[in-house]
Amino acid sequence: MPEIKFYKHDPIPMEMHKVKIVQKLNLLPVKDRLAKMSEAGFNTFLLHNGDIFMDMLTDSGVNAMSDEMQSAMLRADDAYAGSETFYRMRDKLEEIFGIGNLLPTHQGRACEHIIARHFVKPDSCVIMNYHFTTSKAHVTTLGGRVEELVKDEGLIEKSTLPFKGDIDLNKVKACIEKEGAENIAYMRLEAGTNLIGGQPISYANMKEATELAKSHGIVTVLDASLLQDNLYFIKVREESMKDKSIREITRMIADLFDIIYFSARKFGFSRGGGILVRDEQMFHDMEDYITMYEGFLTYGGMSVKEMEAMTIGFEETMDFDVISQGPQFIQHCVDVLDAYGVPMITPGGGLGAHINAREVLSHVPSEQYPSGALVAALYICGGIRGMERGTLSEERNPDGSERIASVEMVRLAFPRRVFTLSQTEYVIDRVKWLYDHRHLVGGLRFVHEPKTLRFFTGRLEPVSDWPEKLAAAYAADFGEDQ
């Protein structure tokens, strides 16, 4: 989408849709938000949605469907086996990616489970540009190891580097030499990299990395869950791709990989997932996992209504106007907060705006989870639910010590076609207020710590009475009912 020019106003992101269905929001008074945060164990995952004003936890499964997606749901074929809905979905994916072998799953982490179970052996290695929480957990649960080989520049919080998700080819070569190609289960490239701020990977880097892997006989895997944002960034930031259409770029990327998987809770604007397998024999070798863990081969645990909707969503993802709104809203949020002096992850990536919690709460030790504390504070100060993406999202080392995250962030996700610019401005305003009162925020400690993926269901408590002091300061400025 080209930047809309204004006669009497600075350029701002424009919604390229009109609203036809609405859902009422609820803004609790600050004292009630404090109580709800305490009840939820200072874990935003455990809040009730009815107690949230702006839900920016994730863009997974919460994106708005278009009118065409909703109308497509009416023609869903409910057959357990041989559903025509499946064949429409498969054919659309083959049209876009050029791969006709589809294994349907109920969501992205099911794809990760199946791929890891098929390829990972004890002590084997999986190369990634950067891990995602579940992609790593599936590998390590099976006794494998993950080597994160993103370029060092990708971990620099404030930067102008356009593709911070690029993998370091020299590190890849060294890893192959050290491990031996036969001990590398596969190379997984994530487009874009969720845990370092939704930062994209360039087409050129994907091409070089996959060529290197294939020269050693290593299977190449693309996590395409956040592909729509990455496609936008390739078109606007990669000079050699500016004259290519989104459909052309997508096919060029697809042609590089042996396996492509996705969460349709992100890619496709619906709820489900799938694995595309290029090699016929490999595809058949993996089929049993679907019937064992997901369902039959023509629904894979998904609702056929959702499958019809996502089939339309795949096509909408090829529309530059559709996929450009998210990155533009995110960049606007990042730019304004950066101008206010709030430490942000720059440049703006996909998925959401990311606050550099390590710098904002420099007085809170990593072992007291500054990202977790900041995201809890933001809910208290505005009813905004974000997500911790830092040390709390890591798992402990074998000796019980904390594995300190490379980057410590709060993610403010922008579900597609959900929030307006005025709501975005509200978020910016409350983040700025919180930053100016950051000295009031303290750390957290666990009172219930699950062994795996603890950030989902763990419960914490503040190390002092800082939440009460923060709420009192907020009420003094905005009133008790805000």
Short mmCIF file of C-alpha atoms in Angstrom, two decimals:
data_model
loop_
_atom_site.label_atom_id
_atom_site.label_comp_id
_atom_site.label_asym_id
_atom_site.label_seq_id
_atom_site.Cartn_x
_atom_site.Cartn_y
_atom_site.Cartn_z
CA MET A 1 0.00 0.00 0.00
CA PRO A 2 1.53 3.37 -0.92
CA GLU A 3 1.67 6.01 1.78
CA ILE A 4 -1.55 8.04 1.74
CA LYS A 5 -0.79 11.75 1.38
CA PHE A 6 -2.65 14.36 3.44
CA TYR A 7 -3.29 18.01 2.70
CA LYS A 8 -3.32 19.32 6.30
CA HIS A 9 -1.98 16.42 8.34
CA ASP A 10 1.25 14.50 8.71
CA PRO A 11 1.06 11.06 7.09
CA ILE A 12 -0.50 8.38 9.30
CA PRO A 13 -1.30 4.71 8.66
CA MET A 14 -4.66 4.18 6.98
CA GLU A 15 -7.01 1.24 7.51
CA MET A 16 -7.67 -0.31 4.10
CA HIS A 17 -11.01 -1.75 5.18
CA LYS A 18 -14.29 -0.65 6.73
CA VAL A 19 -15.77 -2.04 9.95
CA LYS A 20 -18.96 -4.13 9.63
CA ILE A 21 -19.05 -6.09 12.92
CA VAL A 22 -17.92 -4.72 16.29
CA GLN A 23 -17.23 -6.14 19.74
CA LYS A 24 -17.69 -4.08 22.89
CA LEU A 25 -14.60 -3.37 24.97
CA ASN A 26 -14.44 -2.99 28.75
CA LEU A 27 -12.06 -0.69 30.66
CA LEU A 28 -11.99 -1.59 34.35
CA PRO A 29 -11.03 1.01 36.98
CA VAL A 30 -7.36 0.91 37.97
CA LYS A 31 -8.04 -0.63 41.42
CA ASP A 32 -9.90 -3.50 39.74
CA ARG A 33 -7.10 -4.02 37.24
CA LEU A 34 -4.64 -4.27 40.11
CA ALA A 35 -6.83 -6.92 41.74
CA LYS A 36 -7.25 -8.85 38.49
CA MET A 37 -3.50 -8.83 37.88
CA SER A 38 -2.91 -10.23 41.34
CA GLU A 39 -5.55 -12.92 40.84
CA ALA A 40 -3.83 -13.90 37.57
CA GLY A 41 -0.50 -14.44 39.31
CA PHE A 42 1.04 -11.49 37.46
CA ASN A 43 0.85 -13.54 34.27
CA THR A 44 -1.07 -11.84 31.47
CA PHE A 45 -1.90 -15.25 29.94
CA LEU A 46 -4.08 -15.97 32.98
CA LEU A 47 -6.22 -12.83 32.75
CA HIS A 48 -9.86 -13.18 31.71
CA ASN A 49 -10.52 -11.57 28.34
CA GLY A 50 -13.54 -9.75 29.75
CA ASP A 51 -11.20 -7.84 32.07
CA ILE A 52 -9.00 -6.56 29.22
CA PHE A 53 -9.41 -3.30 27.31
CA MET A 54 -6.78 -3.73 24.59
CA ASP A 55 -5.71 -7.33 23.99
CA MET A 56 -2.25 -7.17 22.40
CA LEU A 57 -1.04 -10.51 23.74
CA THR A 58 -0.72 -12.10 20.31
CA ASP A 59 -1.79 -12.09 16.69
CA SER A 60 -2.43 -15.84 16.84
CA GLY A 61 -6.03 -16.81 16.13
CA VAL A 62 -7.39 -13.35 16.94
CA ASN A 63 -7.18 -11.66 13.54
CA ALA A 64 -10.33 -10.25 12.00
CA MET A 65 -11.83 -12.21 9.11
CA SER A 66 -12.95 -10.49 5.95
CA ASP A 67 -16.51 -10.68 4.66
CA GLU A 68 -15.36 -13.12 1.98
CA MET A 69 -13.71 -15.36 4.59
CA GLN A 70 -16.88 -15.49 6.67
CA SER A 71 -19.11 -16.19 3.70
CA ALA A 72 -16.80 -19.02 2.57
CA MET A 73 -17.44 -20.81 5.86
CA LEU A 74 -21.02 -21.50 4.75
CA ARG A 75 -19.93 -23.92 2.04
CA ALA A 76 -17.77 -26.12 4.29
CA ASP A 77 -17.91 -29.85 3.56
CA ASP A 78 -18.17 -31.74 6.87
CA ALA A 79 -17.10 -35.12 5.52
CA TYR A 80 -14.68 -36.90 7.86
CA ALA A 81 -12.69 -38.28 4.92
CA GLY A 82 -12.32 -36.82 1.44
CA SER A 83 -13.75 -33.41 2.31
CA GLU A 84 -13.95 -31.09 -0.69
CA THR A 85 -12.97 -28.30 1.69
CA PHE A 86 -9.56 -29.92 2.12
CA TYR A 87 -9.00 -30.16 -1.62
CA ARG A 88 -9.87 -26.49 -2.10
CA MET A 89 -7.37 -25.58 0.62
CA ARG A 90 -4.69 -27.89 -0.80
CA ASP A 91 -5.14 -26.55 -4.32
CA LYS A 92 -4.85 -22.92 -3.16
CA LEU A 93 -1.63 -23.68 -1.28
CA GLU A 94 -0.22 -25.51 -4.31
CA GLU A 95 -1.11 -22.51 -6.47
CA ILE A 96 0.75 -20.16 -4.12
CA PHE A 97 3.72 -22.29 -3.02
CA GLY A 98 4.05 -24.80 -5.84
CA ILE A 99 3.91 -27.81 -3.49
CA GLY A 100 0.94 -30.16 -3.72
CA ASN A 101 1.61 -32.44 -0.75
CA LEU A 102 -0.27 -31.04 2.29
CA LEU A 103 -0.42 -32.47 5.80
CA PRO A 104 -3.14 -30.58 7.70
CA THR A 105 -2.74 -29.90 11.45
CA HIS A 106 -4.71 -28.11 14.13
CA GLN A 107 -2.10 -25.33 14.52
CA GLY A 108 1.55 -24.40 14.07
CA ARG A 109 3.00 -26.15 17.10
CA ALA A 110 1.47 -29.40 15.86
CA CYS A 111 3.51 -28.92 12.68
CA GLU A 112 6.62 -28.42 14.80
CA HIS A 113 5.84 -31.55 16.79
CA ILE A 114 5.47 -33.70 13.67
CA ILE A 115 8.57 -32.33 11.93
CA ALA A 116 10.70 -32.72 15.05
CA ARG A 117 9.39 -36.21 15.75
CA HIS A 118 10.21 -37.30 12.21
CA PHE A 119 13.72 -35.86 11.99
CA VAL A 120 15.18 -35.26 15.47
CA LYS A 121 17.26 -37.97 17.13
CA PRO A 122 18.97 -37.80 20.55
CA ASP A 123 22.02 -35.51 20.40
CA SER A 124 21.16 -34.33 16.88
CA CYS A 125 21.27 -30.65 16.06
CA VAL A 126 18.72 -28.31 14.48
CA ILE A 127 20.05 -25.10 12.94
CA MET A 128 17.82 -22.04 13.27
CA ASN A 129 18.24 -18.35 12.60
CA TYR A 130 16.43 -17.96 15.94
CA HIS A 131 14.22 -20.25 17.98
CA PHE A 132 10.57 -19.90 18.88
CA THR A 133 9.52 -21.21 22.27
CA THR A 134 7.60 -24.23 20.99
CA SER A 135 9.90 -24.96 18.05
CA LYS A 136 12.79 -25.31 20.50
CA ALA A 137 10.81 -27.26 23.10
CA HIS A 138 9.82 -29.93 20.57
CA VAL A 139 13.47 -30.44 19.62
CA THR A 140 14.85 -30.53 23.16
CA THR A 141 12.07 -32.82 24.42
CA LEU A 142 13.29 -35.40 21.90
CA GLY A 143 16.88 -35.05 23.08
CA GLY A 144 18.03 -32.76 20.29
CA ARG A 145 19.78 -29.39 20.47
CA VAL A 146 19.08 -26.05 18.82
CA GLU A 147 21.86 -23.89 17.40
CA GLU A 148 20.71 -20.27 17.02
CA LEU A 149 22.90 -18.72 14.33
CA VAL A 150 21.30 -15.34 13.69
CA LYS A 151 23.78 -12.62 12.79
CA ASP A 152 25.17 -10.81 15.83
CA GLU A 153 23.66 -7.55 14.54
CA GLY A 154 20.21 -9.09 14.86
CA LEU A 155 20.46 -8.96 18.64
CA ILE A 156 21.25 -5.24 18.77
CA GLU A 157 18.05 -3.68 20.10
CA LYS A 158 18.33 -0.24 18.46
CA SER A 159 19.36 -0.55 14.85
CA THR A 160 18.64 0.46 11.28
CA LEU A 161 19.49 -2.97 9.87
CA PRO A 162 16.54 -3.89 7.61
CA PHE A 163 16.85 -7.69 7.99
CA LYS A 164 17.80 -8.51 11.56
CA GLY A 165 16.51 -12.06 11.15
CA ASP A 166 19.25 -13.03 8.68
CA ILE A 167 21.22 -16.16 9.58
CA ASP A 168 25.02 -15.91 9.77
CA LEU A 169 26.39 -18.04 6.94
CA ASN A 170 29.85 -18.29 8.48
CA LYS A 171 28.30 -19.62 11.68
CA VAL A 172 26.32 -22.14 9.62
CA LYS A 173 29.48 -23.36 7.88
CA ALA A 174 31.26 -23.70 11.23
CA CYS A 175 28.31 -25.58 12.70
CA ILE A 176 28.19 -28.04 9.81
CA GLU A 177 31.92 -28.62 10.09
CA LYS A 178 31.71 -29.15 13.84
CA GLU A 179 28.58 -31.30 13.95
CA GLY A 180 28.84 -33.13 10.65
CA ALA A 181 25.98 -32.83 8.19
CA GLU A 182 24.70 -36.29 9.13
CA ASN A 183 24.02 -35.09 12.69
CA ILE A 184 22.02 -32.03 11.62
CA ALA A 185 18.33 -32.95 11.60
CA TYR A 186 17.32 -29.94 9.51
CA MET A 187 17.79 -26.21 9.06
CA ARG A 188 14.77 -24.16 10.11
CA LEU A 189 14.49 -20.55 8.99
CA GLU A 190 11.79 -18.43 10.60
CA ALA A 191 10.37 -15.62 8.50
CA GLY A 192 10.29 -13.44 10.53
CA THR A 193 11.92 -14.03 13.86
CA ASN A 194 9.31 -13.82 16.61
CA LEU A 195 11.50 -13.63 19.72
CA ILE A 196 13.80 -10.84 18.54
CA GLY A 197 11.03 -8.45 17.62
CA GLY A 198 9.37 -9.98 14.56
CA GLN A 199 12.44 -9.06 12.54
CA PRO A 200 12.47 -10.24 8.91
CA ILE A 201 14.92 -12.35 6.97
CA SER A 202 15.87 -11.31 3.43
CA TYR A 203 15.25 -13.38 0.34
CA ALA A 204 18.96 -13.19 -0.53
CA ASN A 205 19.91 -14.63 2.86
CA MET A 206 17.35 -17.43 2.59
CA LYS A 207 18.69 -18.31 -0.83
CA GLU A 208 22.31 -18.47 0.29
CA ALA A 209 21.50 -20.38 3.47
CA THR A 210 19.36 -23.02 1.76
CA GLU A 211 21.91 -23.50 -1.02
CA LEU A 212 24.57 -24.08 1.63
CA ALA A 213 22.39 -26.58 3.48
CA LYS A 214 21.43 -28.47 0.34
CA SER A 215 25.07 -28.73 -0.74
CA HIS A 216 25.56 -30.82 2.42
CA GLY A 217 22.31 -32.80 2.05
CA ILE A 218 20.59 -31.01 4.94
CA VAL A 219 16.79 -30.72 4.85
CA THR A 220 15.57 -27.11 4.68
CA VAL A 221 12.45 -26.04 6.57
CA LEU A 222 10.62 -22.69 6.42
CA ASP A 223 8.43 -21.55 9.30
CA ALA A 224 5.99 -19.41 7.31
CA SER A 225 3.72 -18.48 10.22
CA LEU A 226 4.73 -14.80 10.05
CA LEU A 227 5.38 -14.86 6.32
CA GLN A 228 2.88 -12.14 5.47
CA ASP A 229 4.89 -9.50 7.34
CA ASN A 230 8.18 -10.84 5.98
CA LEU A 231 6.80 -10.59 2.43
CA TYR A 232 5.99 -6.93 3.02
CA PHE A 233 9.48 -6.21 4.30
CA ILE A 234 11.18 -8.02 1.42
CA LYS A 235 9.20 -5.96 -1.09
CA VAL A 236 9.81 -2.57 0.57
CA ARG A 237 13.32 -3.10 2.01
CA GLU A 238 15.11 -5.43 -0.43
CA GLU A 239 16.10 -3.43 -3.50
CA SER A 240 16.22 -6.37 -5.91
CA MET A 241 12.64 -7.37 -5.01
CA LYS A 242 10.82 -4.04 -5.26
CA ASP A 243 9.44 -4.71 -8.73
CA LYS A 244 8.22 -8.21 -7.81
CA SER A 245 4.63 -8.89 -6.81
CA ILE A 246 3.87 -10.49 -3.45
CA ARG A 247 2.81 -13.65 -5.27
CA GLU A 248 6.10 -13.78 -7.17
CA ILE A 249 8.16 -13.25 -4.02
CA THR A 250 6.21 -15.96 -2.22
CA ARG A 251 6.89 -18.50 -4.95
CA MET A 252 10.57 -17.57 -5.13
CA ILE A 253 10.87 -18.19 -1.39
CA ALA A 254 8.91 -21.44 -1.54
CA ASP A 255 11.16 -22.83 -4.26
CA LEU A 256 14.10 -22.71 -1.82
CA PHE A 257 12.68 -25.14 0.75
CA ASP A 258 12.03 -28.86 1.15
CA ILE A 259 9.35 -28.32 3.81
CA ILE A 260 7.14 -25.31 4.55
CA TYR A 261 4.90 -25.19 7.61
CA PHE A 262 2.66 -22.52 9.03
CA SER A 263 0.23 -21.59 11.74
CA ALA A 264 -2.93 -20.40 10.01
CA ARG A 265 -3.72 -18.61 13.26
CA LYS A 266 -1.30 -16.07 11.78
CA PHE A 267 -0.80 -16.87 8.08
CA GLY A 268 -4.30 -17.09 6.62
CA PHE A 269 -6.14 -15.10 9.34
CA SER A 270 -7.93 -18.20 10.65
CA ARG A 271 -7.21 -21.12 13.02
CA GLY A 272 -5.31 -24.20 11.96
CA GLY A 273 -2.04 -25.15 10.33
CA GLY A 274 -0.33 -27.26 7.74
CA ILE A 275 2.89 -28.79 6.46
CA LEU A 276 3.84 -28.72 2.79
CA VAL A 277 6.36 -31.43 1.84
CA ARG A 278 8.09 -31.30 -1.53
CA ASP A 279 9.44 -34.85 -1.72
CA GLU A 280 6.75 -37.47 -2.35
CA GLN A 281 8.39 -40.21 -0.30
CA MET A 282 9.07 -37.88 2.63
CA PHE A 283 5.44 -36.79 2.49
CA HIS A 284 4.20 -40.38 2.71
CA ASP A 285 6.66 -41.14 5.52
CA MET A 286 5.10 -38.32 7.57
CA GLU A 287 1.44 -39.12 6.88
CA ASP A 288 1.10 -41.53 9.81
CA TYR A 289 1.83 -38.74 12.27
CA ILE A 290 -1.31 -36.91 11.12
CA THR A 291 -3.63 -39.86 11.66
CA MET A 292 -1.95 -40.64 14.98
CA TYR A 293 -1.83 -37.15 16.51
CA GLU A 294 -4.12 -34.82 14.54
CA GLY A 295 -7.01 -36.56 12.79
CA PHE A 296 -7.67 -37.83 9.30
CA LEU A 297 -5.58 -36.64 6.36
CA THR A 298 -8.30 -34.36 5.01
CA TYR A 299 -8.95 -32.30 8.14
CA GLY A 300 -6.01 -32.76 10.55
CA GLY A 301 -7.88 -31.62 13.64
CA MET A 302 -9.24 -28.46 12.06
CA SER A 303 -12.81 -27.27 11.69
CA VAL A 304 -13.70 -27.38 8.00
CA LYS A 305 -15.34 -23.97 8.40
CA GLU A 306 -11.99 -22.56 9.48
CA MET A 307 -10.33 -24.34 6.55
CA GLU A 308 -12.67 -22.65 4.08
CA ALA A 309 -11.98 -19.28 5.69
CA MET A 310 -8.20 -19.71 5.66
CA THR A 311 -8.27 -20.72 1.99
CA ILE A 312 -9.61 -17.24 1.26
CA GLY A 313 -7.14 -15.83 3.78
CA PHE A 314 -4.22 -17.36 1.87
CA GLU A 315 -5.33 -15.50 -1.24
CA GLU A 316 -5.81 -12.26 0.70
CA THR A 317 -2.22 -12.61 1.94
CA MET A 318 -1.10 -12.17 -1.66
CA ASP A 319 -2.67 -8.66 -1.63
CA PHE A 320 -0.09 -5.99 -0.76
CA ASP A 321 -2.77 -3.64 0.59
CA VAL A 322 -3.92 -6.33 3.03
CA ILE A 323 -0.51 -7.30 4.41
CA SER A 324 0.88 -3.76 4.60
CA GLN A 325 -1.45 -2.44 7.31
CA GLY A 326 0.07 -4.42 10.19
CA PRO A 327 3.69 -3.37 9.59
CA GLN A 328 2.66 0.24 9.01
CA PHE A 329 0.67 0.44 12.26
CA ILE A 330 3.55 -1.22 14.10
CA GLN A 331 6.11 1.18 12.63
CA HIS A 332 3.92 4.16 13.56
CA CYS A 333 3.73 2.94 17.15
CA VAL A 334 7.49 2.33 17.28
CA ASP A 335 8.33 5.69 15.70
CA VAL A 336 6.16 7.76 18.06
CA LEU A 337 7.35 5.96 21.20
CA ASP A 338 10.96 6.18 20.03
CA ALA A 339 10.52 9.94 19.53
CA TYR A 340 9.13 10.09 23.09
CA GLY A 341 12.36 8.52 24.31
CA VAL A 342 10.90 5.10 25.12
CA PRO A 343 13.52 2.40 24.37
CA MET A 344 12.07 0.37 21.48
CA ILE A 345 13.32 -2.47 19.31
CA THR A 346 14.11 -0.82 15.98
CA PRO A 347 13.41 -0.88 13.19
CA GLY A 348 9.80 -1.92 13.67
CA GLY A 349 9.31 -5.54 12.65
CA GLY A 350 6.24 -7.67 12.09
CA LEU A 351 3.73 -9.07 14.55
CA GLY A 352 3.90 -6.17 17.02
CA ALA A 353 5.74 -3.24 18.54
CA HIS A 354 8.44 -4.35 20.99
CA ILE A 355 9.60 -2.42 24.04
CA ASN A 356 13.18 -2.92 25.25
CA ALA A 357 12.32 -3.95 28.81
CA ARG A 358 15.96 -4.51 29.78
CA GLU A 359 16.65 -0.81 29.23
CA VAL A 360 13.32 0.50 30.55
CA LEU A 361 13.69 -1.45 33.82
CA SER A 362 17.48 -1.41 34.04
CA HIS A 363 17.13 -1.45 37.84
CA VAL A 364 15.35 -4.85 37.79
CA PRO A 365 17.70 -7.87 37.59
CA SER A 366 17.10 -10.35 34.76
CA GLU A 367 16.43 -13.02 37.41
CA GLN A 368 13.41 -10.95 38.51
CA TYR A 369 11.93 -10.95 34.99
CA PRO A 370 11.85 -7.29 33.91
CA SER A 371 9.76 -8.09 30.82
CA GLY A 372 7.22 -9.90 32.96
CA ALA A 373 7.11 -7.02 35.42
CA LEU A 374 6.73 -4.41 32.69
CA VAL A 375 3.92 -6.23 30.93
CA ALA A 376 2.06 -6.63 34.23
CA ALA A 377 2.56 -2.93 34.95
CA LEU A 378 1.14 -2.00 31.55
CA TYR A 379 -2.07 -3.88 32.29
CA ILE A 380 -2.39 -2.10 35.63
CA CYS A 381 -1.79 1.24 33.91
CA GLY A 382 -4.15 0.93 30.99
CA GLY A 383 -5.91 -2.40 30.74
CA ILE A 384 -3.53 -3.33 27.92
CA ARG A 385 -2.50 -6.98 27.73
CA GLY A 386 0.89 -7.49 26.10
CA MET A 387 3.25 -10.48 26.22
CA GLU A 388 6.54 -11.04 27.99
CA ARG A 389 9.28 -12.07 25.57
CA GLY A 390 12.43 -12.43 27.65
CA THR A 391 13.98 -14.51 30.40
CA LEU A 392 10.57 -15.65 31.65
CA SER A 393 9.97 -17.22 28.23
CA GLU A 394 13.21 -19.20 28.45
CA GLU A 395 13.63 -22.47 30.33
CA ARG A 396 16.13 -22.97 33.13
CA ASN A 397 19.56 -24.47 32.57
CA PRO A 398 20.04 -28.10 33.66
CA ASP A 399 21.63 -26.89 36.92
CA GLY A 400 18.53 -24.84 37.78
CA SER A 401 20.05 -21.43 37.02
CA GLU A 402 18.22 -18.96 34.81
CA ARG A 403 19.00 -18.89 31.10
CA ILE A 404 19.12 -15.14 30.56
CA ALA A 405 17.42 -14.13 27.33
CA SER A 406 19.46 -12.44 24.60
CA VAL A 407 16.82 -9.72 24.38
CA GLU A 408 14.33 -8.71 27.05
CA MET A 409 11.14 -7.36 25.49
CA VAL A 410 7.48 -6.60 25.96
CA ARG A 411 5.52 -7.38 22.81
CA LEU A 412 2.46 -5.35 21.88
CA ALA A 413 0.97 -7.49 19.13
CA PHE A 414 -1.22 -5.97 16.43
CA PRO A 415 -3.86 -8.52 15.40
CA ARG A 416 -4.66 -7.92 11.76
CA ARG A 417 -7.56 -5.59 10.95
CA VAL A 418 -8.61 -5.36 14.62
CA PHE A 419 -7.45 -2.07 16.17
CA THR A 420 -7.97 1.47 14.94
CA LEU A 421 -5.43 4.28 14.93
CA SER A 422 -7.15 5.99 17.89
CA GLN A 423 -6.77 2.81 19.95
CA THR A 424 -3.12 2.67 18.90
CA GLU A 425 -2.70 6.25 20.12
CA TYR A 426 -4.18 5.25 23.49
CA VAL A 427 -1.59 2.49 23.80
CA ILE A 428 1.21 4.90 22.91
CA ASP A 429 -0.02 7.36 25.56
CA ARG A 430 -0.15 4.77 28.36
CA VAL A 431 3.25 3.30 27.46
CA LYS A 432 4.76 6.79 27.62
CA TRP A 433 3.19 7.41 31.04
CA LEU A 434 4.52 4.10 32.31
CA TYR A 435 7.99 4.85 30.98
CA ASP A 436 8.00 8.18 32.83
CA HIS A 437 7.07 6.29 36.02
CA ARG A 438 9.31 3.28 35.42
CA HIS A 439 11.15 3.81 38.71
CA LEU A 440 8.00 2.57 40.51
CA VAL A 441 8.12 -0.87 38.87
CA GLY A 442 9.94 -3.72 40.63
CA GLY A 443 10.59 -7.38 39.92
CA LEU A 444 8.69 -10.66 40.13
CA ARG A 445 9.39 -14.14 41.50
CA PHE A 446 7.73 -17.49 40.85
CA VAL A 447 5.25 -19.05 43.25
CA HIS A 448 4.30 -21.79 40.75
CA GLU A 449 6.80 -22.68 38.04
CA PRO A 450 5.95 -25.35 35.44
CA LYS A 451 8.90 -27.32 34.10
CA THR A 452 8.10 -26.68 30.43
CA LEU A 453 6.86 -23.49 28.74
CA ARG A 454 6.47 -21.90 32.14
CA PHE A 455 5.41 -18.53 30.74
CA PHE A 456 2.02 -19.94 29.74
CA THR A 457 0.69 -21.06 33.12
CA GLY A 458 3.25 -20.06 35.75
CA ARG A 459 2.21 -17.81 38.62
CA LEU A 460 4.33 -15.06 40.12
CA GLU A 461 4.24 -12.44 42.81
CA PRO A 462 5.88 -9.03 43.13
CA VAL A 463 9.06 -8.79 45.20
CA SER A 464 7.64 -5.70 46.97
CA ASP A 465 4.49 -3.57 47.07
CA TRP A 466 5.39 -1.84 43.79
CA PRO A 467 2.07 -2.66 42.05
CA GLU A 468 0.10 -0.78 44.72
CA LYS A 469 2.42 2.24 44.46
CA LEU A 470 2.15 2.22 40.68
CA ALA A 471 -1.65 2.04 40.76
CA ALA A 472 -1.79 4.91 43.25
CA ALA A 473 0.38 7.10 41.03
CA TYR A 474 -1.77 6.26 38.01
CA ALA A 475 -5.00 7.09 39.89
CA ALA A 476 -3.50 10.41 41.00
CA ASP A 477 -2.94 11.41 37.36
CA PHE A 478 -5.99 9.90 35.64
CA GLY A 479 -8.57 9.35 38.38
CA GLU A 480 -9.84 6.19 40.06
CA ASP A 481 -12.21 5.22 37.23
CA GLN A 482 -9.63 5.21 34.38
#
